[in-house]
Short mmCIF file of C-alpha atoms and ligand atoms in Angstrom, two decimals:
data_model
loop_
_atom_site.label_atom_id
_atom_site.label_comp_id
_atom_site.label_asym_id
_atom_site.label_seq_id
_atom_site.Cartn_x
_atom_site.Cartn_y
_atom_site.Cartn_z
CA MET A 1 -81.34 -83.88 -196.61
CA ALA A 2 -79.18 -86.16 -198.30
CA PRO A 3 -75.61 -86.78 -196.54
CA GLN A 4 -72.96 -84.30 -197.83
CA PRO A 5 -70.10 -85.71 -199.68
CA SER A 6 -67.26 -86.12 -197.08
CA ASP A 7 -63.65 -87.76 -197.70
CA ARG A 8 -64.59 -90.71 -195.89
CA ASN A 9 -67.01 -91.53 -198.87
CA CYS A 10 -66.44 -95.04 -200.55
CA ALA A 11 -65.54 -95.36 -204.20
CA VAL A 12 -68.20 -96.30 -206.85
CA ILE A 13 -66.73 -98.40 -209.67
CA ASP A 14 -68.25 -99.78 -212.99
CA ILE A 15 -69.26 -103.37 -212.98
CA ALA A 16 -67.84 -103.71 -216.41
CA HIS A 17 -64.62 -102.48 -215.73
CA GLY A 18 -61.82 -105.13 -216.02
CA ASP A 19 -60.57 -105.30 -212.40
CA THR A 20 -63.86 -104.53 -210.53
CA LEU A 21 -64.26 -108.38 -209.52
CA GLN A 22 -60.80 -108.80 -208.26
CA ARG A 23 -61.20 -105.58 -206.12
CA VAL A 24 -64.50 -106.55 -204.96
CA THR A 25 -63.33 -110.27 -203.93
CA GLU A 26 -60.35 -108.73 -202.06
CA ILE A 27 -62.34 -106.33 -199.89
CA LEU A 28 -64.80 -109.15 -199.03
CA HIS A 29 -62.09 -111.44 -198.12
CA LYS A 30 -60.46 -108.94 -195.70
CA GLY A 31 -64.04 -108.83 -193.91
CA GLY A 32 -65.19 -105.44 -195.86
CA THR A 33 -68.73 -104.57 -197.22
CA VAL A 34 -69.57 -103.86 -200.82
CA ALA A 35 -72.92 -102.61 -202.46
CA LEU A 36 -73.61 -104.95 -205.34
CA PRO A 37 -76.47 -104.79 -207.74
CA THR A 38 -78.87 -107.89 -207.93
CA GLU A 39 -81.66 -108.11 -210.50
CA THR A 40 -84.17 -107.03 -207.77
CA VAL A 41 -82.59 -104.31 -205.94
CA TYR A 42 -79.01 -103.44 -204.56
CA GLY A 43 -77.69 -105.55 -201.63
CA LEU A 44 -74.65 -104.75 -199.11
CA ALA A 45 -72.71 -107.83 -199.41
CA ALA A 46 -70.32 -109.33 -196.74
CA ASP A 47 -68.71 -112.74 -196.55
CA VAL A 48 -71.17 -115.15 -194.43
CA ALA A 49 -68.21 -116.73 -192.96
CA GLN A 50 -67.04 -113.63 -190.89
CA ASP A 51 -68.86 -112.52 -187.95
CA ASP A 52 -66.88 -109.23 -187.95
CA ALA A 53 -67.93 -108.64 -191.51
CA ILE A 54 -71.64 -109.17 -190.76
CA LEU A 55 -71.65 -106.99 -187.86
CA ARG A 56 -70.46 -104.25 -190.25
CA VAL A 57 -73.46 -104.75 -192.38
CA PHE A 58 -75.95 -104.37 -189.37
CA LYS A 59 -73.95 -101.22 -188.23
CA ALA A 60 -73.70 -99.48 -191.78
CA LYS A 61 -77.35 -99.97 -192.07
CA ASN A 62 -78.43 -99.32 -188.39
CA ARG A 63 -80.39 -102.67 -188.66
CA PRO A 64 -81.60 -104.22 -185.53
CA ALA A 65 -79.80 -107.53 -184.85
CA ASN A 66 -82.84 -109.67 -184.72
CA HIS A 67 -83.71 -108.97 -188.43
CA PRO A 68 -81.96 -112.01 -190.33
CA LEU A 69 -80.24 -111.74 -193.53
CA ILE A 70 -80.50 -113.69 -196.67
CA VAL A 71 -77.40 -115.87 -197.86
CA HIS A 72 -76.76 -115.11 -201.47
CA LEU A 73 -75.26 -118.27 -203.56
CA ASP A 74 -73.87 -118.94 -206.84
CA GLU A 75 -75.53 -122.33 -207.63
CA PRO A 76 -77.96 -124.65 -206.02
CA ASP A 77 -75.28 -126.98 -205.29
CA ARG A 78 -73.94 -124.67 -202.46
CA VAL A 79 -77.35 -124.95 -200.59
CA ASP A 80 -76.17 -128.27 -198.60
CA GLU A 81 -73.24 -126.14 -196.86
CA TYR A 82 -75.92 -123.82 -195.25
CA ALA A 83 -79.04 -126.07 -195.19
CA THR A 84 -80.03 -129.55 -194.07
CA HIS A 85 -83.33 -131.64 -194.19
CA ILE A 86 -84.24 -129.99 -197.69
CA PRO A 87 -87.74 -131.12 -198.99
CA SER A 88 -87.83 -132.23 -202.27
CA ILE A 89 -90.39 -129.43 -203.33
CA ALA A 90 -87.71 -126.97 -202.36
CA ARG A 91 -85.06 -128.61 -204.50
CA GLU A 92 -87.74 -128.59 -207.38
CA ALA A 93 -88.14 -124.86 -206.60
CA MET A 94 -84.53 -124.11 -206.98
CA ARG A 95 -84.38 -125.96 -210.15
CA LEU A 96 -87.27 -124.08 -211.69
CA PHE A 97 -86.73 -120.70 -210.27
CA TRP A 98 -82.80 -120.02 -209.68
CA PRO A 99 -80.98 -118.10 -210.60
CA GLY A 100 -83.93 -115.57 -209.97
CA PRO A 101 -85.67 -113.57 -207.44
CA LEU A 102 -86.73 -116.29 -205.02
CA THR A 103 -85.54 -116.61 -201.48
CA ILE A 104 -86.07 -120.05 -199.94
CA LEU A 105 -86.24 -120.70 -196.15
CA LEU A 106 -84.78 -123.98 -195.01
CA GLN A 107 -83.35 -125.51 -191.79
CA ARG A 108 -79.92 -124.36 -191.27
CA THR A 109 -76.78 -126.05 -190.65
CA GLU A 110 -74.09 -125.48 -187.90
CA ALA A 111 -72.17 -123.54 -190.75
CA ILE A 112 -74.40 -120.34 -190.37
CA SER A 113 -73.68 -117.82 -187.72
CA ASN A 114 -76.42 -116.96 -185.12
CA LEU A 115 -75.74 -113.23 -186.54
CA VAL A 116 -77.30 -114.26 -189.98
CA THR A 117 -80.46 -116.02 -188.52
CA GLY A 118 -81.08 -113.75 -185.48
CA GLY A 119 -80.95 -116.94 -183.54
CA ARG A 120 -83.26 -118.98 -185.61
CA ASN A 121 -83.29 -122.53 -186.76
CA SER A 122 -83.94 -121.55 -190.59
CA VAL A 123 -81.89 -119.90 -193.10
CA ALA A 124 -82.74 -117.64 -196.05
CA LEU A 125 -81.06 -118.63 -199.26
CA ARG A 126 -81.04 -117.20 -202.59
CA CYS A 127 -79.40 -117.16 -205.71
CA PRO A 128 -79.66 -113.91 -207.58
CA ALA A 129 -79.79 -113.56 -211.42
CA ASN A 130 -77.25 -111.24 -211.60
CA GLU A 131 -74.07 -112.85 -213.04
CA PHE A 132 -71.39 -110.68 -211.63
CA PHE A 133 -72.75 -111.17 -208.16
CA ARG A 134 -72.71 -114.96 -208.65
CA ASP A 135 -69.11 -114.43 -210.16
CA VAL A 136 -68.17 -112.65 -206.78
CA VAL A 137 -69.46 -115.72 -204.69
CA ARG A 138 -67.65 -118.27 -206.71
CA ALA A 139 -64.24 -116.31 -206.71
CA LEU A 140 -64.72 -115.77 -202.73
CA ASP A 141 -65.89 -119.46 -202.52
CA SER A 142 -68.41 -118.57 -199.87
CA GLY A 143 -71.85 -117.30 -199.79
CA LEU A 144 -72.63 -113.60 -199.05
CA VAL A 145 -74.94 -111.94 -197.05
CA ALA A 146 -76.72 -109.18 -198.62
CA PRO A 147 -79.75 -106.94 -197.14
CA SER A 148 -80.92 -104.14 -199.10
CA ALA A 149 -78.37 -101.48 -199.33
CA ASN A 150 -80.36 -98.91 -197.76
CA ARG A 151 -80.42 -97.40 -194.21
CA PHE A 152 -82.81 -99.46 -192.32
CA GLY A 153 -86.42 -98.42 -192.60
CA HIS A 154 -85.93 -96.48 -195.76
CA VAL A 155 -86.88 -97.74 -199.42
CA SER A 156 -84.41 -100.22 -201.01
CA PRO A 157 -81.67 -98.76 -203.78
CA THR A 158 -82.25 -99.59 -207.31
CA ARG A 159 -79.43 -97.67 -208.48
CA ALA A 160 -76.08 -97.11 -207.24
CA SER A 161 -76.64 -93.46 -206.57
CA HIS A 162 -79.15 -94.39 -204.00
CA VAL A 163 -76.83 -96.44 -202.08
CA PHE A 164 -74.42 -93.63 -202.14
CA ASP A 165 -76.80 -91.25 -200.77
CA ASP A 166 -77.59 -93.57 -197.84
CA LEU A 167 -74.39 -95.56 -197.00
CA ALA A 168 -71.38 -93.75 -198.72
CA ASP A 169 -69.41 -92.99 -195.63
CA ARG A 170 -70.31 -96.23 -194.03
CA ILE A 171 -69.21 -98.96 -196.55
CA ASP A 172 -66.03 -99.69 -198.46
CA LEU A 173 -67.14 -99.76 -201.98
CA ILE A 174 -70.09 -99.36 -204.48
CA VAL A 175 -70.44 -101.55 -207.89
CA ASP A 176 -72.30 -99.66 -210.28
CA GLY A 177 -74.46 -101.88 -212.45
CA GLY A 178 -77.11 -99.46 -213.51
CA GLU A 179 -80.55 -99.77 -212.73
CA THR A 180 -81.89 -102.97 -211.26
CA ILE A 181 -84.36 -104.88 -213.43
CA HIS A 182 -87.30 -105.74 -211.04
CA GLY A 183 -87.08 -102.85 -208.69
CA VAL A 184 -88.78 -104.92 -205.86
CA GLU A 185 -87.30 -107.57 -203.46
CA SER A 186 -87.41 -111.18 -204.04
CA THR A 187 -90.23 -113.29 -203.21
CA ILE A 188 -89.60 -115.17 -199.93
CA ILE A 189 -91.02 -118.84 -199.36
CA ASP A 190 -90.83 -120.78 -196.10
CA PHE A 191 -90.08 -124.50 -196.70
CA THR A 192 -89.65 -125.28 -193.12
CA THR A 193 -93.27 -125.98 -192.58
CA SER A 194 -95.45 -128.81 -193.95
CA ILE A 195 -97.35 -126.60 -196.37
CA PRO A 196 -95.03 -123.92 -197.88
CA GLN A 197 -95.77 -120.29 -196.63
CA LEU A 198 -95.41 -117.35 -198.54
CA LEU A 199 -93.35 -114.69 -196.09
CA ARG A 200 -93.04 -111.81 -198.63
CA ALA A 201 -94.67 -111.06 -201.98
CA GLY A 202 -91.93 -110.04 -204.45
CA ALA A 203 -90.48 -110.04 -207.90
CA LEU A 204 -91.63 -113.61 -208.50
CA PRO A 205 -95.32 -113.83 -208.51
CA ARG A 206 -96.82 -116.30 -206.06
CA GLU A 207 -99.02 -117.56 -208.79
CA ARG A 208 -96.24 -118.84 -210.91
CA ILE A 209 -94.66 -120.68 -207.97
CA SER A 210 -97.92 -122.21 -207.18
CA GLU A 211 -98.71 -123.26 -210.86
CA LEU A 212 -95.16 -124.76 -211.65
CA LEU A 213 -94.79 -126.44 -208.33
CA ASP A 214 -98.57 -127.59 -208.49
CA ILE A 215 -98.97 -126.31 -204.73
CA GLU A 216 -101.12 -124.17 -202.60
CA LEU A 217 -98.89 -121.30 -200.85
CA LEU A 218 -100.21 -120.48 -197.55
CA GLU A 219 -100.15 -116.66 -196.60
CA ALA A 220 -97.77 -115.79 -193.62
CA ASN A 221 -97.26 -112.31 -193.04
CA GLY A 222 -96.21 -110.35 -190.01
CA PRO A 223 -93.19 -109.74 -187.83
CA SER A 224 -93.12 -112.99 -186.14
CA ARG A 225 -92.55 -114.92 -189.41
CA ALA A 226 -90.21 -112.88 -191.21
CA PRO A 227 -88.82 -110.13 -188.64
CA GLY A 228 -87.50 -107.67 -191.42
CA MET A 229 -91.07 -107.02 -192.55
CA LEU A 230 -92.26 -104.32 -190.00
CA GLU A 231 -95.26 -102.53 -191.52
CA SER A 232 -93.49 -98.99 -191.94
CA HIS A 233 -90.38 -100.66 -193.32
CA TYR A 234 -90.36 -99.30 -196.91
CA ALA A 235 -91.27 -95.43 -195.80
CA PRO A 236 -90.10 -92.22 -197.47
CA ARG A 237 -90.28 -88.90 -195.61
CA SER A 238 -93.25 -87.66 -198.02
CA ARG A 239 -96.62 -88.90 -196.82
CA VAL A 240 -97.84 -91.41 -199.15
CA GLN A 241 -101.88 -91.54 -199.73
CA LEU A 242 -103.14 -94.50 -201.40
CA VAL A 243 -106.26 -94.45 -203.91
CA ASP A 244 -107.71 -97.44 -206.06
CA SER A 245 -107.80 -95.88 -209.54
CA ALA A 246 -105.93 -93.39 -211.89
CA LEU A 247 -109.26 -91.08 -211.94
CA ALA A 248 -109.15 -91.06 -208.01
CA ALA A 249 -105.58 -90.09 -208.01
CA THR A 250 -106.24 -87.28 -210.40
CA GLU A 251 -109.07 -85.77 -207.98
CA LEU A 252 -107.08 -86.09 -204.77
CA GLU A 253 -104.20 -84.47 -206.33
CA GLU A 254 -106.26 -81.66 -207.38
CA SER A 255 -107.88 -81.12 -204.10
CA LEU A 256 -104.68 -81.66 -202.05
CA ARG A 257 -103.34 -78.94 -204.49
CA ARG A 258 -105.94 -76.57 -204.03
CA ALA A 259 -105.57 -76.76 -200.33
CA GLY A 260 -101.99 -75.74 -200.64
CA HIS A 261 -99.92 -78.99 -200.64
CA ARG A 262 -96.79 -80.07 -202.56
CA VAL A 263 -98.30 -83.11 -204.24
CA ARG A 264 -97.32 -85.74 -206.74
CA VAL A 265 -98.85 -88.75 -208.22
CA LEU A 266 -96.75 -91.88 -209.05
CA GLU A 267 -96.44 -92.76 -212.53
CA HIS A 268 -96.97 -95.94 -214.29
CA SER A 269 -99.79 -97.37 -212.39
CA ASP A 270 -101.03 -98.89 -215.55
CA ASN A 271 -97.94 -101.18 -216.50
CA GLU A 272 -97.06 -103.29 -213.45
CA ALA A 273 -93.50 -104.28 -214.33
CA LEU A 274 -92.52 -100.33 -215.08
CA TYR A 275 -94.37 -99.33 -211.86
CA ALA A 276 -92.46 -102.00 -209.74
CA ALA A 277 -89.25 -101.19 -211.60
CA THR A 278 -89.58 -97.32 -210.73
CA LEU A 279 -91.35 -97.27 -207.61
CA TYR A 280 -88.50 -96.77 -205.15
CA ALA A 281 -86.74 -94.48 -207.33
CA GLN A 282 -89.95 -92.25 -207.51
CA LEU A 283 -90.29 -92.27 -203.68
CA ARG A 284 -86.71 -91.23 -203.45
CA ARG A 285 -87.20 -88.16 -205.88
CA ALA A 286 -90.28 -87.36 -204.19
CA ASP A 287 -88.09 -87.02 -200.94
CA ALA A 288 -85.54 -85.17 -202.77
CA ASP A 289 -87.88 -82.57 -204.35
CA ALA A 290 -89.35 -82.16 -200.87
CA ILE A 291 -93.05 -83.46 -202.11
CA GLU A 292 -95.32 -83.31 -199.00
CA ILE A 293 -97.98 -85.79 -200.36
CA VAL A 294 -97.29 -88.48 -202.73
CA VAL A 295 -100.61 -89.94 -204.17
CA ALA A 296 -100.24 -93.96 -205.54
CA VAL A 297 -102.73 -95.91 -207.11
CA VAL A 298 -102.56 -99.52 -205.62
CA PRO A 299 -102.78 -102.17 -208.13
CA LYS A 300 -104.79 -105.23 -207.78
CA GLN A 301 -103.31 -107.95 -205.77
CA LEU A 302 -102.37 -110.36 -208.32
CA GLY A 303 -98.96 -111.30 -210.06
CA LEU A 304 -96.49 -108.50 -209.46
CA GLY A 305 -99.21 -106.04 -208.13
CA ALA A 306 -99.22 -107.96 -204.92
CA ALA A 307 -95.55 -106.87 -204.30
CA ILE A 308 -96.34 -103.39 -205.47
CA ALA A 309 -99.42 -103.20 -202.90
CA ASP A 310 -97.32 -104.48 -200.04
CA ARG A 311 -94.68 -101.92 -200.43
CA LEU A 312 -97.28 -99.11 -200.88
CA ASN A 313 -99.13 -100.04 -198.11
CA LYS A 314 -95.91 -99.92 -195.86
CA ALA A 315 -94.93 -96.64 -197.56
CA ALA A 316 -97.90 -95.35 -196.50
CA VAL A 317 -97.29 -95.89 -192.62
CA LYS A 318 -94.77 -93.32 -191.16
CA PRO A 319 -91.84 -95.13 -189.61
CA TYR A 320 -91.83 -93.27 -186.24
CA ASP A 321 -95.77 -92.12 -185.91
O1 TXA B 1 -84.23 -108.95 -203.17
C1 TXA B 1 -83.81 -109.22 -202.26
O2 TXA B 1 -84.01 -110.34 -201.38
C2 TXA B 1 -82.76 -108.37 -201.67
C3 TXA B 1 -81.65 -108.45 -202.60
C4 TXA B 1 -80.36 -107.74 -202.14
O3 TXA B 1 -81.01 -109.87 -202.54
N1 TXA B 1 -82.52 -108.74 -200.30
C5 TXA B 1 -83.33 -108.14 -199.23
O4 TXA B 1 -82.85 -108.46 -198.28
O5 TXA B 1 -84.24 -107.80 -199.50
P1 TXA B 1 -83.51 -107.71 -196.75
O6 TXA B 1 -82.43 -108.16 -195.78
O7 TXA B 1 -83.39 -106.40 -197.06
O8 TXA B 1 -84.64 -108.47 -196.51
C6 TXA B 1 -84.54 -109.91 -196.27
C7 TXA B 1 -85.86 -110.52 -195.48
C8 TXA B 1 -85.90 -109.88 -193.92
O9 TXA B 1 -87.35 -109.19 -194.12
C9 TXA B 1 -85.88 -110.98 -193.05
O10 TXA B 1 -86.62 -110.55 -191.93
C10 TXA B 1 -86.17 -112.25 -193.97
O11 TXA B 1 -85.84 -111.71 -195.13
N2 TXA B 1 -85.65 -113.22 -193.57
C11 TXA B 1 -84.33 -113.60 -193.67
N3 TXA B 1 -83.94 -114.69 -192.92
C12 TXA B 1 -85.07 -115.16 -192.32
C13 TXA B 1 -85.10 -116.11 -191.42
N4 TXA B 1 -84.41 -116.86 -191.10
N5 TXA B 1 -86.56 -116.29 -191.08
C14 TXA B 1 -87.38 -115.46 -191.40
N6 TXA B 1 -87.26 -114.32 -192.18
C15 TXA B 1 -86.18 -114.33 -192.89
MG1 MG B 2 -84.61 -104.48 -196.82
#
């Protein structure tokens, strides 16, 4: 059941409101936590320079301390505050794809707290396309950690109301910027290895990265490389069953319904951009509607399809089984 409203619930303010930037910056400056929209999903932001604020993020999400956070920047120039020994191919990636849904793993500097990296030598950096988000970084004059603004193990939020449902009584403010554009998280590339590795398929297709940088990307999935990428990470409460065609989905739906189950097929599997953009909202709605079994068509592992397939495979694993 969704959390009930309480008087400890935080405010939700419109991104376009005249004093929103100032209000957000003040809270973050004082070490608070604010949910902000990005072009991928909503993030729970805190000042990377304040350990207390970072601890509040982990606590609000119920997130284990060994899951490192992404540091969000306003522009590539700020990278050198947080990263060192940056290979030229990584600089080229920033030039080509920032601002945008690409997160880059680099060797960290001393400026980065161990809380952010989980004690690792690398730091994940990203420059989001959302202009308001970058304005906040600029106004604060500091990078922002911003994990997806959901409770740990839940699907990421693509609307302010999703953040409210998960975190309203645990954070200081939610900025409502409407629905996010991509609906799946950023693509993560590790540039600390001699051959760059794909750590997480995401909103920026790997084929575009390979093509424009003229490089091969190695596959590097698994908890040891990106500790937040647990198998069961993106799981709704409804059971998710995967099929590989719309026809198979209809057949499975009918047989499950005949067996007495509350079942629903996810929409838009024929349009990858729309499928990605609506995927998490559909999974949350299935939970809210007490759907027992969600049937999902897994797209081909190409372009945005790879990110959708990855999240569906994770959603199909129950968190506590
Ligand atoms: O699109 C996105 O990237 C969103 C928006 C809000 O920017 N953020 C996001 O953050 O998805 P989060 O914390 O939910 O996922 C970050 C992932 C985790 O899987 C984490 O393990 C990995 O990035 N990561 C962060 N720093 C890392 C590091 N130093 N080494 C390996 N993996 C790292
Ligand atoms: Mg997340």
